[in-house]
Protein backbone atom coordinates (compact mmCIF):
# COMPACT_ATOMS: atom_id res chain seq x y z
CA UNK A 1 0.00 0.00 0.00
CA UNK A 2 1.28 3.44 -0.90
CA UNK A 3 1.78 5.83 2.02
CA UNK A 4 0.34 8.75 0.02
CA UNK A 5 -2.05 9.41 -2.84
CA UNK A 6 -0.82 10.76 -6.15
CA UNK A 7 -2.42 13.78 -7.83
CA UNK A 8 -4.61 11.61 -10.07
CA UNK A 9 -6.02 9.74 -7.06
CA UNK A 10 -6.76 13.03 -5.31
CA UNK A 11 -8.53 14.45 -8.37
CA UNK A 12 -10.58 11.25 -8.74
CA UNK A 13 -11.61 11.36 -5.05
CA UNK A 14 -12.54 15.05 -5.33
CA UNK A 15 -14.64 14.32 -8.40
CA UNK A 16 -16.54 11.62 -6.50
CA UNK A 17 -17.07 13.88 -3.47
CA UNK A 18 -18.10 16.76 -5.73
CA UNK A 19 -20.55 14.52 -7.59
CA UNK A 20 -22.09 13.56 -4.25
CA UNK A 21 -22.45 17.24 -3.37
CA UNK A 22 -20.06 17.01 -0.43
CA UNK A 23 -17.22 19.16 -1.78
CA UNK A 24 -17.31 22.38 -3.78
CA UNK A 25 -14.45 23.92 -5.68
CA UNK A 26 -14.48 27.67 -6.35
CA UNK A 27 -12.04 30.59 -6.61
CA UNK A 28 -11.36 30.36 -2.85
CA UNK A 29 -10.40 26.67 -3.11
CA UNK A 30 -12.22 23.66 -1.70
CA UNK A 31 -15.02 23.71 0.80
CA UNK A 32 -17.06 20.93 2.37
CA UNK A 33 -20.84 20.94 2.36
CA UNK A 34 -22.05 18.89 5.31
CA UNK A 35 -25.75 19.51 4.69
CA UNK A 36 -26.21 16.30 2.65
CA UNK A 37 -24.73 14.31 5.55
CA UNK A 38 -26.91 16.15 8.08
CA UNK A 39 -29.99 15.53 5.93
CA UNK A 40 -29.17 11.83 5.56
CA UNK A 41 -28.63 11.49 9.32
CA UNK A 42 -31.92 13.28 10.08
CA UNK A 43 -33.75 11.02 7.63
CA UNK A 44 -32.23 7.94 9.24
CA UNK A 45 -33.32 9.10 12.71
CA UNK A 46 -36.82 9.93 11.47
CA UNK A 47 -37.14 6.41 10.05
CA UNK A 48 -36.66 4.74 13.45
CA UNK A 49 -39.71 3.79 15.56
CA UNK A 50 -38.78 6.43 18.16
CA UNK A 51 -37.93 9.00 15.49
CA UNK A 52 -41.35 8.61 13.89
CA UNK A 53 -43.12 9.75 17.09
CA UNK A 54 -40.44 11.95 18.73
CA UNK A 55 -41.88 15.22 17.37
CA UNK A 56 -45.00 14.60 19.47
CA UNK A 57 -42.82 14.60 22.62
CA UNK A 58 -40.50 17.64 22.40
CA UNK A 59 -39.88 17.73 26.16
CA UNK A 60 -38.06 14.39 25.81
CA UNK A 61 -35.43 15.62 23.32
CA UNK A 62 -32.77 15.40 26.03
CA UNK A 63 -33.57 11.71 26.58
CA UNK A 64 -33.26 10.76 22.91
CA UNK A 65 -30.16 10.23 20.83
CA UNK A 66 -29.94 9.08 17.21
CA UNK A 67 -33.56 7.95 17.14
CA UNK A 68 -33.30 5.90 20.34
CA UNK A 69 -34.16 6.38 23.99
CA UNK A 70 -30.79 7.00 25.63
CA UNK A 71 -31.82 7.97 29.16
CA UNK A 72 -34.82 7.68 31.45
CA UNK A 73 -35.59 10.98 33.15
CA UNK A 74 -35.75 11.30 36.93
CA UNK A 75 -38.76 13.63 36.83
CA UNK A 76 -42.06 11.75 37.27
CA UNK A 77 -43.93 13.87 34.72
CA UNK A 78 -41.22 13.23 32.12
CA UNK A 79 -41.25 9.52 32.97
CA UNK A 80 -44.98 9.46 32.25
CA UNK A 81 -44.37 11.26 28.96
CA UNK A 82 -41.63 8.77 28.11
CA UNK A 83 -44.08 5.96 28.81
CA UNK A 84 -46.49 7.51 26.30
CA UNK A 85 -43.68 7.81 23.74
CA UNK A 86 -42.76 4.15 24.21
CA UNK A 87 -46.38 3.10 23.81
CA UNK A 88 -46.64 5.16 20.60
CA UNK A 89 -43.43 3.65 19.19
CA UNK A 90 -43.97 0.05 20.34
CA UNK A 91 -45.45 -2.42 17.83
CA UNK A 92 -49.13 -3.01 18.68
CA UNK A 93 -49.77 -6.38 20.28
CA UNK A 94 -52.17 -7.44 22.98
CA UNK A 95 -49.63 -9.59 24.83
CA UNK A 96 -45.90 -10.32 24.90
CA UNK A 97 -43.65 -12.85 26.53
CA UNK A 98 -40.91 -11.29 28.63
CA UNK A 99 -38.38 -12.04 25.89
CA UNK A 100 -40.59 -10.54 23.14
CA UNK A 101 -41.24 -7.34 25.07
CA UNK A 102 -37.59 -6.94 26.00
CA UNK A 103 -36.57 -7.44 22.36
CA UNK A 104 -39.16 -4.91 21.14
CA UNK A 105 -38.02 -2.37 23.75
CA UNK A 106 -34.39 -3.03 22.78
CA UNK A 107 -35.27 -1.67 19.34
CA UNK A 108 -36.39 1.57 20.99
CA UNK A 109 -33.73 2.22 23.60
CA UNK A 110 -30.48 1.36 25.29
CA UNK A 111 -32.07 0.03 28.51
CA UNK A 112 -34.92 -2.31 27.53
CA UNK A 113 -35.28 -3.84 31.00
CA UNK A 114 -35.60 -0.40 32.59
CA UNK A 115 -38.15 0.58 29.94
CA UNK A 116 -40.13 -2.60 30.65
CA UNK A 117 -40.12 -1.79 34.37
CA UNK A 118 -41.22 1.78 33.58
CA UNK A 119 -44.21 0.53 31.56
CA UNK A 120 -45.27 -1.73 34.43
CA UNK A 121 -44.72 0.99 37.06
CA UNK A 122 -46.81 3.42 34.99
CA UNK A 123 -49.49 0.72 34.71
CA UNK A 124 -49.34 0.86 30.92
CA UNK A 125 -48.57 -2.86 30.94
CA UNK A 126 -49.70 -5.60 33.29
CA UNK A 127 -47.66 -8.72 33.96
CA UNK A 128 -47.90 -12.20 35.44
CA UNK A 129 -46.50 -12.65 38.94
CA UNK A 130 -43.48 -14.48 37.57
CA UNK A 131 -42.90 -11.82 34.90
CA UNK A 132 -43.16 -14.26 32.03
CA UNK A 133 -46.11 -12.56 30.23
CA UNK A 134 -46.98 -8.92 29.69
CA UNK A 135 -50.13 -7.32 28.28
CA UNK A 136 -51.55 -3.87 27.57
CA UNK A 137 -53.24 -2.54 30.70
Short mmCIF file of C-alpha atoms in Angstrom, two decimals, residues 21-130:
data_model
loop_
_atom_site.label_atom_id
_atom_site.label_comp_id
_atom_site.label_asym_id
_atom_site.label_seq_id
_atom_site.Cartn_x
_atom_site.Cartn_y
_atom_site.Cartn_z
CA UNK A 21 -22.45 17.24 -3.37
CA UNK A 22 -20.06 17.01 -0.43
CA UNK A 23 -17.22 19.16 -1.78
CA UNK A 24 -17.31 22.38 -3.78
CA UNK A 25 -14.45 23.92 -5.68
CA UNK A 26 -14.48 27.67 -6.35
CA UNK A 27 -12.04 30.59 -6.61
CA UNK A 28 -11.36 30.36 -2.85
CA UNK A 29 -10.40 26.67 -3.11
CA UNK A 30 -12.22 23.66 -1.70
CA UNK A 31 -15.02 23.71 0.80
CA UNK A 32 -17.06 20.93 2.37
CA UNK A 33 -20.84 20.94 2.36
CA UNK A 34 -22.05 18.89 5.31
CA UNK A 35 -25.75 19.51 4.69
CA UNK A 36 -26.21 16.30 2.65
CA UNK A 37 -24.73 14.31 5.55
CA UNK A 38 -26.91 16.15 8.08
CA UNK A 39 -29.99 15.53 5.93
CA UNK A 40 -29.17 11.83 5.56
CA UNK A 41 -28.63 11.49 9.32
CA UNK A 42 -31.92 13.28 10.08
CA UNK A 43 -33.75 11.02 7.63
CA UNK A 44 -32.23 7.94 9.24
CA UNK A 45 -33.32 9.10 12.71
CA UNK A 46 -36.82 9.93 11.47
CA UNK A 47 -37.14 6.41 10.05
CA UNK A 48 -36.66 4.74 13.45
CA UNK A 49 -39.71 3.79 15.56
CA UNK A 50 -38.78 6.43 18.16
CA UNK A 51 -37.93 9.00 15.49
CA UNK A 52 -41.35 8.61 13.89
CA UNK A 53 -43.12 9.75 17.09
CA UNK A 54 -40.44 11.95 18.73
CA UNK A 55 -41.88 15.22 17.37
CA UNK A 56 -45.00 14.60 19.47
CA UNK A 57 -42.82 14.60 22.62
CA UNK A 58 -40.50 17.64 22.40
CA UNK A 59 -39.88 17.73 26.16
CA UNK A 60 -38.06 14.39 25.81
CA UNK A 61 -35.43 15.62 23.32
CA UNK A 62 -32.77 15.40 26.03
CA UNK A 63 -33.57 11.71 26.58
CA UNK A 64 -33.26 10.76 22.91
CA UNK A 65 -30.16 10.23 20.83
CA UNK A 66 -29.94 9.08 17.21
CA UNK A 67 -33.56 7.95 17.14
CA UNK A 68 -33.30 5.90 20.34
CA UNK A 69 -34.16 6.38 23.99
CA UNK A 70 -30.79 7.00 25.63
CA UNK A 71 -31.82 7.97 29.16
CA UNK A 72 -34.82 7.68 31.45
CA UNK A 73 -35.59 10.98 33.15
CA UNK A 74 -35.75 11.30 36.93
CA UNK A 75 -38.76 13.63 36.83
CA UNK A 76 -42.06 11.75 37.27
CA UNK A 77 -43.93 13.87 34.72
CA UNK A 78 -41.22 13.23 32.12
CA UNK A 79 -41.25 9.52 32.97
CA UNK A 80 -44.98 9.46 32.25
CA UNK A 81 -44.37 11.26 28.96
CA UNK A 82 -41.63 8.77 28.11
CA UNK A 83 -44.08 5.96 28.81
CA UNK A 84 -46.49 7.51 26.30
CA UNK A 85 -43.68 7.81 23.74
CA UNK A 86 -42.76 4.15 24.21
CA UNK A 87 -46.38 3.10 23.81
CA UNK A 88 -46.64 5.16 20.60
CA UNK A 89 -43.43 3.65 19.19
CA UNK A 90 -43.97 0.05 20.34
CA UNK A 91 -45.45 -2.42 17.83
CA UNK A 92 -49.13 -3.01 18.68
CA UNK A 93 -49.77 -6.38 20.28
CA UNK A 94 -52.17 -7.44 22.98
CA UNK A 95 -49.63 -9.59 24.83
CA UNK A 96 -45.90 -10.32 24.90
CA UNK A 97 -43.65 -12.85 26.53
CA UNK A 98 -40.91 -11.29 28.63
CA UNK A 99 -38.38 -12.04 25.89
CA UNK A 100 -40.59 -10.54 23.14
CA UNK A 101 -41.24 -7.34 25.07
CA UNK A 102 -37.59 -6.94 26.00
CA UNK A 103 -36.57 -7.44 22.36
CA UNK A 104 -39.16 -4.91 21.14
CA UNK A 105 -38.02 -2.37 23.75
CA UNK A 106 -34.39 -3.03 22.78
CA UNK A 107 -35.27 -1.67 19.34
CA UNK A 108 -36.39 1.57 20.99
CA UNK A 109 -33.73 2.22 23.60
CA UNK A 110 -30.48 1.36 25.29
CA UNK A 111 -32.07 0.03 28.51
CA UNK A 112 -34.92 -2.31 27.53
CA UNK A 113 -35.28 -3.84 31.00
CA UNK A 114 -35.60 -0.40 32.59
CA UNK A 115 -38.15 0.58 29.94
CA UNK A 116 -40.13 -2.60 30.65
CA UNK A 117 -40.12 -1.79 34.37
CA UNK A 118 -41.22 1.78 33.58
CA UNK A 119 -44.21 0.53 31.56
CA UNK A 120 -45.27 -1.73 34.43
CA UNK A 121 -44.72 0.99 37.06
CA UNK A 122 -46.81 3.42 34.99
CA UNK A 123 -49.49 0.72 34.71
CA UNK A 124 -49.34 0.86 30.92
CA UNK A 125 -48.57 -2.86 30.94
CA UNK A 126 -49.70 -5.60 33.29
CA UNK A 127 -47.66 -8.72 33.96
CA UNK A 128 -47.90 -12.20 35.44
CA UNK A 129 -46.50 -12.65 38.94
CA UNK A 130 -43.48 -14.48 37.57
#
